[in-house]
Amino acid sequence: MADERLITALDVPSISEAEDLVDAIGDVCEHYKIGLQLLPVGGMALAHALKSRDKKVFLDYKLHDIPATVEKATRSLASVDADLLTVHAEPPVMRAAVEGRAGSTLKLLGVTVLTAYDDAILAEIGYGMGARDLVLRRVEQALECGMDGVVASAQEAAEIRQRFGHDFMIVTPGIRPLGADAGDQKRVVTPKDALEAGSSHLVIGRPINQAENPRQAAESILQEMASTGH
Ligand code: C5P
């Protein structure tokens, strides 16, 4: 019944709340994202526990460091049998991560441009190009470096597919099922629209983890996904 394209973000403050959420969702979701909120308070132990329950684990570390450190960190993370890992989509970082995961089944995703950054912030940081151009440049570089895919919004997904084809993952956050509250996300799309735009995987947080009945929320998202024919 589960669909590995649906990734529930375990954005809760403690491991026990994350475990309760996974229990509540049960067999409806098999793929979980553990991010910076949980990683310092036992997130890796949770990753082990989820793997022993046959779940898929997406470690959202967003690594960004000197190549030697990224390579060694990726090697450590590959050894715990995680399924997905994010690194910033800068070529030296990505090449190091690809070296570090050699011999493992870990898949690597490049974070192209954080969605909290607009053209003005990129100029403030010192980039000479806007967000759209930088996203496309980094997707191209990610594919050249041997990455498995990128994290990108649904708005970006359509253009990325048009330019670079379908042979890699596009993992998309900022998804809201019909009628759901957008929260602080500025640009939200429905699961159906994201899949139609070319997203291969959907990362969904609050619509599931804040729902009164998380299992039911995940189930109705799965139904919406199944109805697209993608
Ligand atoms: O609650 P919501 O569905 O907005 O959660 C989306 C998840 O995706 C969060 O874990 C958030 O950190 C993550 N994310 C995002 N936008 C990005 C990258 C990651 O919302 N560009």
mmCIF file of C-alpha atoms and ligand atoms in Angstrom, residues 7-11 33-37 58 60 62 86 111-116 151-153 156 171-177 181-185 187-188 203-210, ligand 1:
data_model
loop_
_atom_site.group_PDB
_atom_site.id
_atom_site.type_symbol
_atom_site.label_atom_id
_atom_site.label_comp_id
_atom_site.label_asym_id
_atom_site.label_seq_id
_atom_site.Cartn_x
_atom_site.Cartn_y
_atom_site.Cartn_z
ATOM 1 C CA ILE A 7 8.721 10.748 2.189
ATOM 2 C CA THR A 8 7.389 11.868 5.566
ATOM 3 C CA ALA A 9 9.566 14.518 7.255
ATOM 4 C CA LEU A 10 10.020 13.624 10.932
ATOM 5 C CA ASP A 11 10.149 17.280 11.964
ATOM 6 C CA LYS A 33 13.365 12.081 6.419
ATOM 7 C CA ILE A 34 15.469 12.795 9.501
ATOM 8 C CA GLY A 35 16.795 16.342 9.521
ATOM 9 C CA LEU A 36 18.818 18.779 11.551
ATOM 10 C CA GLN A 37 16.252 18.985 14.369
ATOM 11 C CA PHE A 58 16.661 9.979 4.118
ATOM 12 C CA ASP A 60 18.964 15.498 5.472
ATOM 13 C CA LYS A 62 22.975 19.159 3.837
ATOM 14 C CA THR A 86 21.774 15.614 0.968
ATOM 15 C CA VAL A 111 20.609 20.887 -2.589
ATOM 16 C CA THR A 112 20.646 23.364 -5.472
ATOM 17 C CA VAL A 113 19.579 26.707 -3.970
ATOM 18 C CA LEU A 114 17.801 26.897 -0.643
ATOM 19 C CA THR A 115 14.220 27.972 -1.266
ATOM 20 C CA ALA A 116 14.608 30.623 1.435
ATOM 21 C CA VAL A 151 16.193 18.699 -4.151
ATOM 22 C CA ALA A 152 14.073 21.203 -6.051
ATOM 23 C CA SER A 153 10.696 22.893 -5.894
ATOM 24 C CA GLU A 156 11.768 24.210 -10.861
ATOM 25 C CA VAL A 171 12.870 15.380 -4.490
ATOM 26 C CA THR A 172 10.381 18.143 -3.791
ATOM 27 C CA PRO A 173 9.336 19.723 -0.482
ATOM 28 C CA GLY A 174 6.689 22.421 -0.078
ATOM 29 C CA ILE A 175 3.787 20.098 -0.884
ATOM 30 C CA ARG A 176 0.290 20.743 0.390
ATOM 31 C CA PRO A 177 -2.632 18.418 -0.276
ATOM 32 C CA ASP A 181 -2.616 25.071 5.461
ATOM 33 C CA ALA A 182 0.552 26.375 3.713
ATOM 34 C CA GLY A 183 2.264 27.342 6.997
ATOM 35 C CA ASP A 184 5.483 29.284 6.309
ATOM 36 C CA GLN A 185 6.013 27.779 2.848
ATOM 37 C CA ARG A 187 5.226 28.477 -2.895
ATOM 38 C CA VAL A 188 3.236 25.324 -2.339
ATOM 39 C CA VAL A 203 8.817 15.355 1.068
ATOM 40 C CA ILE A 204 5.804 16.096 3.217
ATOM 41 C CA GLY A 205 6.063 17.386 6.784
ATOM 42 C CA ARG A 206 3.320 19.284 8.547
ATOM 43 C CA PRO A 207 0.345 17.981 6.538
ATOM 44 C CA ILE A 208 1.222 14.562 8.033
ATOM 45 C CA ASN A 209 3.171 15.200 11.234
ATOM 46 C CA GLN A 210 0.728 17.840 12.529
HETATM 47 O O1 C5P B 1 6.171 20.869 6.917
HETATM 48 P P1 C5P B 1 6.609 20.926 5.481
HETATM 49 O O2 C5P B 1 5.836 19.981 4.584
HETATM 50 O O3 C5P B 1 6.696 22.328 4.960
HETATM 51 O O4 C5P B 1 8.099 20.345 5.540
HETATM 52 C C1 C5P B 1 8.942 20.311 4.440
HETATM 53 C C2 C5P B 1 10.250 19.662 4.809
HETATM 54 O O5 C5P B 1 11.136 19.834 3.722
HETATM 55 C C3 C5P B 1 10.943 20.252 6.021
HETATM 56 O O6 C5P B 1 11.678 19.197 6.649
HETATM 57 C C4 C5P B 1 11.883 21.271 5.422
HETATM 58 O O7 C5P B 1 13.033 21.483 6.208
HETATM 59 C C5 C5P B 1 12.273 20.587 4.121
HETATM 60 N N1 C5P B 1 12.717 21.474 3.068
HETATM 61 C C6 C5P B 1 11.959 22.534 2.579
HETATM 62 N N2 C5P B 1 12.428 23.315 1.561
HETATM 63 C C7 C5P B 1 13.626 23.070 1.041
HETATM 64 C C8 C5P B 1 14.398 22.007 1.514
HETATM 65 C C9 C5P B 1 13.908 21.227 2.542
HETATM 66 O O8 C5P B 1 10.843 22.753 3.038
HETATM 67 N N3 C5P B 1 14.053 23.800 0.037
#
